[in-house]
Amino acid sequence: MKGNQTNDTFKSEKGIHTDFKEKMTYGDYLQLDTLLDSQKRLSNHHDEMLFIVIHQVSELWLKLIIHETQAAIAAIQKGELQASFKMLSRVSRTQAQIIQAWDVLSTLTPAEYMEFRDQLGNASGFQSYQYRLVEFVLGYKTPFILKIYEKDPKVHTIMEKAYHAPGLYDVSIQALSRAGFDINPEVLNRDFSETYEKDDSVEAAWLAVYQDVDNNWELYQLAEKLVDIEDWFQQWRFRHMKTVERIIGHKTGTGGSSGVGYLKKVLDHYFFPELWSIRTKL
């Protein structure tokens, strides 16, 4: 009965295309043959498929985060703050998706992971160039990271360009300056390859924005978009740390890091420090 209902439903849709011998299909457009053929297990263990898929999906979401953040940076530099808000909102929504991925990976038990962990060799999420690129576009620059990508000149060039370019917070501070706030010249003219350090003039400017929202509405909106992104990023880091602890405990990571110990350390880092410190002063 249900089969007949389904057939009747399709028959009533006279416009549905069924002949694709000379036309592009959904699978063609998304290159699904390539995408779905990219899960190459190195072991025969059932759960390695989960491990590969979760990390590949996360890399796709990271690609979108980078795409939107770089576009937002360009928009802010041109003074188009409203345009940047849509992009930054999309980044936050994407971050929520990546966080939920840890819930799926946490179904992998320690015993199951140990069945194929040795197959990874020294490969590790620590080496994800897109994750590092997200850190770079947000303003967190770590020079030793570049060495990891010397093996691939194309990736190394991408990373080096982002390493020397202003991050999202740098262009936001420049927007404060253009709006007439007194920003320390050393901050405005700093070497963008260095990780940003908290500055009193930037804190004073953001504090003034929050104390007079009506006259600084766009900058206030920008600030809250940045807080959203950092909040979600910290939640992602926390879920990452707890998932790793749940699966491998305090073992050294496959890439040589201290594993959980390293992940706990980065929880203390802030991309946009003044936007958090002013909350105590308001």
PDB file of C-alpha atoms in Angstrom:
ATOM      1  CA  MET A   1       0.000   0.000   0.000  1.00  0.00           C
ATOM      2  CA  LYS A   2       2.755   2.432   0.972  1.00  0.00           C
ATOM      3  CA  GLY A   3       4.649   1.598  -2.224  1.00  0.00           C
ATOM      4  CA  ASN A   4       1.600   2.434  -4.318  1.00  0.00           C
ATOM      5  CA  GLN A   5       1.175   5.747  -2.470  1.00  0.00           C
ATOM      6  CA  THR A   6       4.791   6.618  -3.178  1.00  0.00           C
ATOM      7  CA  ASN A   7       4.415   5.794  -6.862  1.00  0.00           C
ATOM      8  CA  ASP A   8       1.231   7.862  -7.081  1.00  0.00           C
ATOM      9  CA  THR A   9       2.999  10.801  -5.433  1.00  0.00           C
ATOM     10  CA  PHE A  10       5.806  10.723  -7.992  1.00  0.00           C
ATOM     11  CA  LYS A  11       3.350  10.337 -10.880  1.00  0.00           C
ATOM     12  CA  SER A  12       1.530  13.484  -9.754  1.00  0.00           C
ATOM     13  CA  GLU A  13       4.807  15.458  -9.955  1.00  0.00           C
ATOM     14  CA  LYS A  14       4.827  15.935 -13.724  1.00  0.00           C
ATOM     15  CA  GLY A  15       7.844  18.241 -13.719  1.00  0.00           C
ATOM     16  CA  ILE A  16      10.358  15.916 -12.033  1.00  0.00           C
ATOM     17  CA  HIS A  17      13.401  15.302 -14.289  1.00  0.00           C
ATOM     18  CA  THR A  18      14.439  11.667 -14.700  1.00  0.00           C
ATOM     19  CA  ASP A  19      16.624  11.726 -17.818  1.00  0.00           C
ATOM     20  CA  PHE A  20      20.146  12.817 -16.882  1.00  0.00           C
ATOM     21  CA  LYS A  21      22.159  11.294 -19.720  1.00  0.00           C
ATOM     22  CA  GLU A  22      23.071  14.782 -20.966  1.00  0.00           C
ATOM     23  CA  LYS A  23      22.498  16.799 -17.772  1.00  0.00           C
ATOM     24  CA  MET A  24      24.305  17.463 -14.539  1.00  0.00           C
ATOM     25  CA  THR A  25      22.966  15.582 -11.518  1.00  0.00           C
ATOM     26  CA  TYR A  26      23.040  16.368  -7.799  1.00  0.00           C
ATOM     27  CA  GLY A  27      25.916  13.922  -7.417  1.00  0.00           C
ATOM     28  CA  ASP A  28      27.824  15.517 -10.303  1.00  0.00           C
ATOM     29  CA  TYR A  29      27.478  19.002  -8.822  1.00  0.00           C
ATOM     30  CA  LEU A  30      28.720  17.909  -5.384  1.00  0.00           C
ATOM     31  CA  GLN A  31      31.341  15.541  -6.819  1.00  0.00           C
ATOM     32  CA  LEU A  32      29.946  12.824  -4.578  1.00  0.00           C
ATOM     33  CA  ASP A  33      31.952  10.070  -6.267  1.00  0.00           C
ATOM     34  CA  THR A  34      35.148  11.746  -5.072  1.00  0.00           C
ATOM     35  CA  LEU A  35      33.734  12.773  -1.694  1.00  0.00           C
ATOM     36  CA  LEU A  36      32.271   9.386  -0.783  1.00  0.00           C
ATOM     37  CA  ASP A  37      35.350   7.534  -2.026  1.00  0.00           C
ATOM     38  CA  SER A  38      37.616   9.456   0.346  1.00  0.00           C
ATOM     39  CA  GLN A  39      37.044   7.307   3.439  1.00  0.00           C
ATOM     40  CA  LYS A  40      40.040   4.956   3.213  1.00  0.00           C
ATOM     41  CA  ARG A  41      40.318   2.806   6.324  1.00  0.00           C
ATOM     42  CA  LEU A  42      43.834   1.604   7.184  1.00  0.00           C
ATOM     43  CA  SER A  43      42.470  -1.187   9.363  1.00  0.00           C
ATOM     44  CA  ASN A  44      39.566  -3.577   9.102  1.00  0.00           C
ATOM     45  CA  HIS A  45      38.019  -2.234  12.274  1.00  0.00           C
ATOM     46  CA  HIS A  46      34.385  -1.126  11.957  1.00  0.00           C
ATOM     47  CA  ASP A  47      34.794   2.067  14.040  1.00  0.00           C
ATOM     48  CA  GLU A  48      37.600   3.547  11.984  1.00  0.00           C
ATOM     49  CA  MET A  49      34.912   4.714   9.533  1.00  0.00           C
ATOM     50  CA  LEU A  50      33.376   6.876  12.283  1.00  0.00           C
ATOM     51  CA  PHE A  51      36.784   8.361  13.094  1.00  0.00           C
ATOM     52  CA  ILE A  52      37.489   9.290   9.469  1.00  0.00           C
ATOM     53  CA  VAL A  53      34.026  10.670   8.678  1.00  0.00           C
ATOM     54  CA  ILE A  54      33.881  12.892  11.787  1.00  0.00           C
ATOM     55  CA  HIS A  55      37.239  14.461  11.006  1.00  0.00           C
ATOM     56  CA  GLN A  56      36.457  14.940   7.324  1.00  0.00           C
ATOM     57  CA  VAL A  57      33.102  16.568   8.133  1.00  0.00           C
ATOM     58  CA  SER A  58      34.837  18.856  10.627  1.00  0.00           C
ATOM     59  CA  GLU A  59      37.373  19.876   7.973  1.00  0.00           C
ATOM     60  CA  LEU A  60      34.515  20.842   5.637  1.00  0.00           C
ATOM     61  CA  TRP A  61      32.949  23.007   8.345  1.00  0.00           C
ATOM     62  CA  LEU A  62      36.374  24.566   9.042  1.00  0.00           C
ATOM     63  CA  LYS A  63      36.615  25.423   5.344  1.00  0.00           C
ATOM     64  CA  LEU A  64      33.324  27.306   5.590  1.00  0.00           C
ATOM     65  CA  ILE A  65      34.429  29.106   8.776  1.00  0.00           C
ATOM     66  CA  ILE A  66      37.606  30.291   7.040  1.00  0.00           C
ATOM     67  CA  HIS A  67      35.648  31.348   3.939  1.00  0.00           C
ATOM     68  CA  GLU A  68      33.174  33.415   5.975  1.00  0.00           C
ATOM     69  CA  THR A  69      35.745  34.896   8.373  1.00  0.00           C
ATOM     70  CA  GLN A  70      38.051  36.058   5.594  1.00  0.00           C
ATOM     71  CA  ALA A  71      35.076  37.647   3.821  1.00  0.00           C
ATOM     72  CA  ALA A  72      34.074  39.350   7.082  1.00  0.00           C
ATOM     73  CA  ILE A  73      37.609  40.702   7.509  1.00  0.00           C
ATOM     74  CA  ALA A  74      37.477  42.198   4.006  1.00  0.00           C
ATOM     75  CA  ALA A  75      34.035  43.720   4.678  1.00  0.00           C
ATOM     76  CA  ILE A  76      35.151  45.305   7.964  1.00  0.00           C
ATOM     77  CA  GLN A  77      38.242  46.753   6.279  1.00  0.00           C
ATOM     78  CA  LYS A  78      35.929  48.448   3.762  1.00  0.00           C
ATOM     79  CA  GLY A  79      33.712  49.784   6.540  1.00  0.00           C
ATOM     80  CA  GLU A  80      30.844  47.465   5.597  1.00  0.00           C
ATOM     81  CA  LEU A  81      30.052  46.282   9.117  1.00  0.00           C
ATOM     82  CA  GLN A  82      26.466  45.265   8.408  1.00  0.00           C
ATOM     83  CA  ALA A  83      27.619  42.908   5.661  1.00  0.00           C
ATOM     84  CA  SER A  84      30.150  41.344   8.024  1.00  0.00           C
ATOM     85  CA  PHE A  85      27.487  40.573  10.634  1.00  0.00           C
ATOM     86  CA  LYS A  86      25.745  38.025   8.396  1.00  0.00           C
ATOM     87  CA  MET A  87      29.056  36.274   7.756  1.00  0.00           C
ATOM     88  CA  LEU A  88      30.040  36.237  11.423  1.00  0.00           C
ATOM     89  CA  SER A  89      26.618  34.904  12.423  1.00  0.00           C
ATOM     90  CA  ARG A  90      27.106  32.069   9.945  1.00  0.00           C
ATOM     91  CA  VAL A  91      30.490  31.319  11.529  1.00  0.00           C
ATOM     92  CA  SER A  92      28.824  30.956  14.936  1.00  0.00           C
ATOM     93  CA  ARG A  93      26.141  28.626  13.567  1.00  0.00           C
ATOM     94  CA  THR A  94      28.825  26.528  11.894  1.00  0.00           C
ATOM     95  CA  GLN A  95      30.782  26.323  15.128  1.00  0.00           C
ATOM     96  CA  ALA A  96      27.693  24.833  16.779  1.00  0.00           C
ATOM     97  CA  GLN A  97      27.733  22.052  14.187  1.00  0.00           C
ATOM     98  CA  ILE A  98      31.386  21.230  14.829  1.00  0.00           C
ATOM     99  CA  ILE A  99      30.785  21.092  18.574  1.00  0.00           C
ATOM    100  CA  GLN A 100      28.003  18.546  18.073  1.00  0.00           C
ATOM    101  CA  ALA A 101      30.416  16.365  16.104  1.00  0.00           C
ATOM    102  CA  TRP A 102      32.257  15.602  19.357  1.00  0.00           C
ATOM    103  CA  ASP A 103      29.057  14.042  20.704  1.00  0.00           C
ATOM    104  CA  VAL A 104      29.146  11.557  17.842  1.00  0.00           C
ATOM    105  CA  LEU A 105      32.869  10.819  18.197  1.00  0.00           C
ATOM    106  CA  SER A 106      32.454  10.253  21.941  1.00  0.00           C
ATOM    107  CA  THR A 107      30.518   7.060  21.108  1.00  0.00           C
ATOM    108  CA  LEU A 108      33.956   5.611  20.258  1.00  0.00           C
ATOM    109  CA  THR A 109      35.216   3.716  23.322  1.00  0.00           C
ATOM    110  CA  PRO A 110      38.892   3.456  24.390  1.00  0.00           C
ATOM    111  CA  ALA A 111      38.958  -0.261  23.530  1.00  0.00           C
ATOM    112  CA  GLU A 112      37.580   0.406  20.044  1.00  0.00           C
ATOM    113  CA  TYR A 113      40.011   3.250  19.317  1.00  0.00           C
ATOM    114  CA  MET A 114      43.028   1.222  20.394  1.00  0.00           C
ATOM    115  CA  GLU A 115      42.133  -1.345  17.723  1.00  0.00           C
ATOM    116  CA  PHE A 116      43.239   1.066  14.969  1.00  0.00           C
ATOM    117  CA  ARG A 117      45.132   3.920  16.675  1.00  0.00           C
ATOM    118  CA  ASP A 118      48.554   2.569  15.682  1.00  0.00           C
ATOM    119  CA  GLN A 119      47.535   2.831  12.025  1.00  0.00           C
ATOM    120  CA  LEU A 120      47.534   6.630  12.364  1.00  0.00           C
ATOM    121  CA  GLY A 121      51.283   6.808  12.888  1.00  0.00           C
ATOM    122  CA  ASN A 122      52.126  10.425  13.705  1.00  0.00           C
ATOM    123  CA  ALA A 123      49.061  11.815  11.943  1.00  0.00           C
ATOM    124  CA  SER A 124      47.051  14.006  14.301  1.00  0.00           C
ATOM    125  CA  GLY A 125      44.366  16.666  14.318  1.00  0.00           C
ATOM    126  CA  PHE A 126      47.135  18.854  15.787  1.00  0.00           C
ATOM    127  CA  GLN A 127      48.420  19.085  12.192  1.00  0.00           C
ATOM    128  CA  SER A 128      45.125  20.268  10.665  1.00  0.00           C
ATOM    129  CA  TYR A 129      46.171  23.273   8.601  1.00  0.00           C
ATOM    130  CA  GLN A 130      42.590  24.521   8.405  1.00  0.00           C
ATOM    131  CA  TYR A 131      42.264  24.545  12.199  1.00  0.00           C
ATOM    132  CA  ARG A 132      45.522  26.515  12.390  1.00  0.00           C
ATOM    133  CA  LEU A 133      44.252  28.807   9.653  1.00  0.00           C
ATOM    134  CA  VAL A 134      41.153  29.508  11.761  1.00  0.00           C
ATOM    135  CA  GLU A 135      43.468  30.466  14.628  1.00  0.00           C
ATOM    136  CA  PHE A 136      45.466  32.709  12.277  1.00  0.00           C
ATOM    137  CA  VAL A 137      42.430  34.550  10.896  1.00  0.00           C
ATOM    138  CA  LEU A 138      41.218  35.087  14.450  1.00  0.00           C
ATOM    139  CA  GLY A 139      44.641  36.545  15.363  1.00  0.00           C
ATOM    140  CA  TYR A 140      46.376  33.739  17.259  1.00  0.00           C
ATOM    141  CA  LYS A 141      49.764  33.350  15.538  1.00  0.00           C
ATOM    142  CA  THR A 142      52.228  30.614  16.500  1.00  0.00           C
ATOM    143  CA  PRO A 143      55.415  30.598  14.349  1.00  0.00           C
ATOM    144  CA  PHE A 144      56.483  27.000  15.041  1.00  0.00           C
ATOM    145  CA  ILE A 145      53.235  25.799  13.465  1.00  0.00           C
ATOM    146  CA  LEU A 146      54.426  26.860   9.997  1.00  0.00           C
ATOM    147  CA  LYS A 147      57.175  24.220  10.049  1.00  0.00           C
ATOM    148  CA  ILE A 148      54.571  21.445  10.021  1.00  0.00           C
ATOM    149  CA  TYR A 149      53.439  22.492   6.539  1.00  0.00           C
ATOM    150  CA  GLU A 150      56.814  22.796   4.792  1.00  0.00           C
ATOM    151  CA  LYS A 151      56.081  19.392   3.224  1.00  0.00           C
ATOM    152  CA  ASP A 152      53.330  20.985   1.101  1.00  0.00           C
ATOM    153  CA  PRO A 153      54.452  24.249  -0.593  1.00  0.00           C
ATOM    154  CA  LYS A 154      50.886  25.172  -1.571  1.00  0.00           C
ATOM    155  CA  VAL A 155      49.560  24.867   1.992  1.00  0.00           C
ATOM    156  CA  HIS A 156      52.683  26.543   3.392  1.00  0.00           C
ATOM    157  CA  THR A 157      52.118  29.554   1.125  1.00  0.00           C
ATOM    158  CA  ILE A 158      48.482  29.845   2.260  1.00  0.00           C
ATOM    159  CA  MET A 159      49.526  29.646   5.908  1.00  0.00           C
ATOM    160  CA  GLU A 160      52.360  32.123   5.562  1.00  0.00           C
ATOM    161  CA  LYS A 161      50.079  34.668   3.882  1.00  0.00           C
ATOM    162  CA  ALA A 162      47.520  34.378   6.715  1.00  0.00           C
ATOM    163  CA  TYR A 163      50.326  34.496   9.276  1.00  0.00           C
ATOM    164  CA  HIS A 164      51.364  37.990   8.169  1.00  0.00           C
ATOM    165  CA  ALA A 165      47.856  39.312   7.466  1.00  0.00           C
ATOM    166  CA  PRO A 166      45.661  41.185   9.975  1.00  0.00           C
ATOM    167  CA  GLY A 167      43.212  38.941  11.813  1.00  0.00           C
ATOM    168  CA  LEU A 168      39.549  39.521  12.581  1.00  0.00           C
ATOM    169  CA  TYR A 169      40.303  41.370  15.805  1.00  0.00           C
ATOM    170  CA  ASP A 170      42.943  43.558  14.164  1.00  0.00           C
ATOM    171  CA  VAL A 171      40.464  44.899  11.608  1.00  0.00           C
ATOM    172  CA  SER A 172      37.840  45.340  14.352  1.00  0.00           C
ATOM    173  CA  ILE A 173      40.278  47.495  16.325  1.00  0.00           C
ATOM    174  CA  GLN A 174      40.961  49.467  13.149  1.00  0.00           C
ATOM    175  CA  ALA A 175      37.190  50.026  12.894  1.00  0.00           C
ATOM    176  CA  LEU A 176      37.259  51.479  16.417  1.00  0.00           C
ATOM    177  CA  SER A 177      40.012  53.867  15.349  1.00  0.00           C
ATOM    178  CA  ARG A 178      38.113  54.964  12.215  1.00  0.00           C
ATOM    179  CA  ALA A 179      35.104  55.691  14.412  1.00  0.00           C
ATOM    180  CA  GLY A 180      37.189  58.195  16.365  1.00  0.00           C
ATOM    181  CA  PHE A 181      38.296  56.172  19.380  1.00  0.00           C
ATOM    182  CA  ASP A 182      41.828  56.836  20.605  1.00  0.00           C
ATOM    183  CA  ILE A 183      43.772  53.629  19.922  1.00  0.00           C
ATOM    184  CA  ASN A 184      47.436  53.150  20.770  1.00  0.00           C
ATOM    185  CA  PRO A 185      49.396  53.645  17.477  1.00  0.00           C
ATOM    186  CA  GLU A 186      51.586  50.681  18.372  1.00  0.00           C
ATOM    187  CA  VAL A 187      48.502  48.461  18.244  1.00  0.00           C
ATOM    188  CA  LEU A 188      47.342  49.864  14.905  1.00  0.00           C
ATOM    189  CA  ASN A 189      50.804  49.528  13.334  1.00  0.00           C
ATOM    190  CA  ARG A 190      51.861  46.302  15.011  1.00  0.00           C
ATOM    191  CA  ASP A 191      53.429  43.262  13.378  1.00  0.00           C
ATOM    192  CA  PHE A 192      50.410  41.079  12.577  1.00  0.00           C
ATOM    193  CA  SER A 193      52.547  37.945  12.643  1.00  0.00           C
ATOM    194  CA  GLU A 194      52.700  38.273  16.420  1.00  0.00           C
ATOM    195  CA  THR A 195      49.864  37.130  18.673  1.00  0.00           C
ATOM    196  CA  TYR A 196      47.808  40.079  19.890  1.00  0.00           C
ATOM    197  CA  GLU A 197      48.444  41.309  23.443  1.00  0.00           C
ATOM    198  CA  LYS A 198      45.831  43.077  25.572  1.00  0.00           C
ATOM    199  CA  ASP A 199      45.992  46.885  25.393  1.00  0.00           C
ATOM    200  CA  ASP A 200      44.489  49.531  27.700  1.00  0.00           C
ATOM    201  CA  SER A 201      43.453  51.847  24.867  1.00  0.00           C
ATOM    202  CA  VAL A 202      41.500  49.062  23.163  1.00  0.00           C
ATOM    203  CA  GLU A 203      39.813  48.163  26.434  1.00  0.00           C
ATOM    204  CA  ALA A 204      38.850  51.811  27.006  1.00  0.00           C
ATOM    205  CA  ALA A 205      37.392  52.039  23.495  1.00  0.00           C
ATOM    206  CA  TRP A 206      35.243  48.904  23.839  1.00  0.00           C
ATOM    207  CA  LEU A 207      34.129  50.033  27.289  1.00  0.00           C
ATOM    208  CA  ALA A 208      32.972  53.335  25.796  1.00  0.00           C
ATOM    209  CA  VAL A 209      31.073  51.453  23.081  1.00  0.00           C
ATOM    210  CA  TYR A 210      29.181  49.395  25.656  1.00  0.00           C
ATOM    211  CA  GLN A 211      28.485  52.443  27.829  1.00  0.00           C
ATOM    212  CA  ASP A 212      26.850  54.292  24.909  1.00  0.00           C
ATOM    213  CA  VAL A 213      25.229  51.609  22.785  1.00  0.00           C
ATOM    214  CA  ASP A 214      22.790  53.936  21.000  1.00  0.00           C
ATOM    215  CA  ASN A 215      25.566  56.046  19.491  1.00  0.00           C
ATOM    216  CA  ASN A 216      27.844  53.091  18.780  1.00  0.00           C
ATOM    217  CA  TRP A 217      25.293  50.531  17.627  1.00  0.00           C
ATOM    218  CA  GLU A 218      27.289  48.967  14.777  1.00  0.00           C
ATOM    219  CA  LEU A 219      30.463  48.626  16.844  1.00  0.00           C
ATOM    220  CA  TYR A 220      28.403  47.161  19.685  1.00  0.00           C
ATOM    221  CA  GLN A 221      26.930  44.605  17.282  1.00  0.00           C
ATOM    222  CA  LEU A 222      30.426  43.796  16.002  1.00  0.00           C
ATOM    223  CA  ALA A 223      31.678  43.271  19.542  1.00  0.00           C
ATOM    224  CA  GLU A 224      28.863  40.844  20.338  1.00  0.00           C
ATOM    225  CA  LYS A 225      29.511  38.892  17.129  1.00  0.00           C
ATOM    226  CA  LEU A 226      33.133  38.510  18.203  1.00  0.00           C
ATOM    227  CA  VAL A 227      32.103  37.375  21.681  1.00  0.00           C
ATOM    228  CA  ASP A 228      29.767  34.796  20.117  1.00  0.00           C
ATOM    229  CA  ILE A 229      32.618  33.373  18.038  1.00  0.00           C
ATOM    230  CA  GLU A 230      35.040  33.209  20.961  1.00  0.00           C
ATOM    231  CA  ASP A 231      32.405  31.680  23.232  1.00  0.00           C
ATOM    232  CA  TRP A 232      31.655  28.920  20.706  1.00  0.00           C
ATOM    233  CA  PHE A 233      35.366  28.396  20.034  1.00  0.00           C
ATOM    234  CA  GLN A 234      36.036  27.848  23.726  1.00  0.00           C
ATOM    235  CA  GLN A 235      33.142  25.401  23.919  1.00  0.00           C
ATOM    236  CA  TRP A 236      34.619  23.552  20.930  1.00  0.00           C
ATOM    237  CA  ARG A 237      38.002  23.406  22.658  1.00  0.00           C
ATOM    238  CA  PHE A 238      36.424  22.115  25.866  1.00  0.00           C
ATOM    239  CA  ARG A 239      34.434  19.393  24.088  1.00  0.00           C
ATOM    240  CA  HIS A 240      37.588  18.432  22.180  1.00  0.00           C
ATOM    241  CA  MET A 241      39.541  18.108  25.412  1.00  0.00           C
ATOM    242  CA  LYS A 242      36.841  16.069  27.182  1.00  0.00           C
ATOM    243  CA  THR A 243      36.345  13.770  24.186  1.00  0.00           C
ATOM    244  CA  VAL A 244      40.086  13.078  23.991  1.00  0.00           C
ATOM    245  CA  GLU A 245      40.203  12.468  27.754  1.00  0.00           C
ATOM    246  CA  ARG A 246      37.241  10.112  27.477  1.00  0.00           C
ATOM    247  CA  ILE A 247      38.819   8.058  24.683  1.00  0.00           C
ATOM    248  CA  ILE A 248      42.582   8.018  25.437  1.00  0.00           C
ATOM    249  CA  GLY A 249      42.865   9.475  28.934  1.00  0.00           C
ATOM    250  CA  HIS A 250      46.183  11.282  29.416  1.00  0.00           C
ATOM    251  CA  LYS A 251      48.202   9.415  26.787  1.00  0.00           C
ATOM    252  CA  THR A 252      50.523  11.368  24.512  1.00  0.00           C
ATOM    253  CA  GLY A 253      48.795  12.390  21.269  1.00  0.00           C
ATOM    254  CA  THR A 254      49.682  10.635  18.012  1.00  0.00           C
ATOM    255  CA  GLY A 255      51.261  13.897  16.822  1.00  0.00           C
ATOM    256  CA  GLY A 256      53.531  14.060  19.868  1.00  0.00           C
ATOM    257  CA  SER A 257      51.608  16.634  21.905  1.00  0.00           C
ATOM    258  CA  SER A 258      50.771  16.093  25.555  1.00  0.00           C
ATOM    259  CA  GLY A 259      47.197  15.395  24.506  1.00  0.00           C
ATOM    260  CA  VAL A 260      44.721  16.414  27.188  1.00  0.00           C
ATOM    261  CA  GLY A 261      47.408  18.499  28.925  1.00  0.00           C
ATOM    262  CA  TYR A 262      47.960  20.610  25.809  1.00  0.00           C
ATOM    263  CA  LEU A 263      44.231  20.995  25.189  1.00  0.00           C
ATOM    264  CA  LYS A 264      43.690  22.224  28.751  1.00  0.00           C
ATOM    265  CA  LYS A 265      46.379  24.879  28.333  1.00  0.00           C
ATOM    266  CA  VAL A 266      44.785  26.447  25.250  1.00  0.00           C
ATOM    267  CA  LEU A 267      41.483  26.810  27.107  1.00  0.00           C
ATOM    268  CA  ASP A 268      43.052  29.781  28.903  1.00  0.00           C
ATOM    269  CA  HIS A 269      43.754  31.699  25.689  1.00  0.00           C
ATOM    270  CA  TYR A 270      41.519  34.591  24.591  1.00  0.00           C
ATOM    271  CA  PHE A 271      41.398  35.905  21.028  1.00  0.00           C
ATOM    272  CA  PHE A 272      39.568  39.104  22.003  1.00  0.00           C
ATOM    273  CA  PRO A 273      40.665  39.731  25.623  1.00  0.00           C
ATOM    274  CA  GLU A 274      39.279  43.248  26.136  1.00  0.00           C
ATOM    275  CA  LEU A 275      35.770  42.170  25.172  1.00  0.00           C
ATOM    276  CA  TRP A 276      35.823  39.871  28.186  1.00  0.00           C
ATOM    277  CA  SER A 277      37.634  42.121  30.663  1.00  0.00           C
ATOM    278  CA  ILE A 278      35.203  45.047  30.155  1.00  0.00           C
ATOM    279  CA  ARG A 279      32.331  42.892  31.409  1.00  0.00           C
ATOM    280  CA  THR A 280      33.740  43.170  34.912  1.00  0.00           C
ATOM    281  CA  LYS A 281      34.099  46.961  34.558  1.00  0.00           C
ATOM    282  CA  LEU A 282      30.657  47.772  33.160  1.00  0.00           C
TER     283      LEU A 282
END
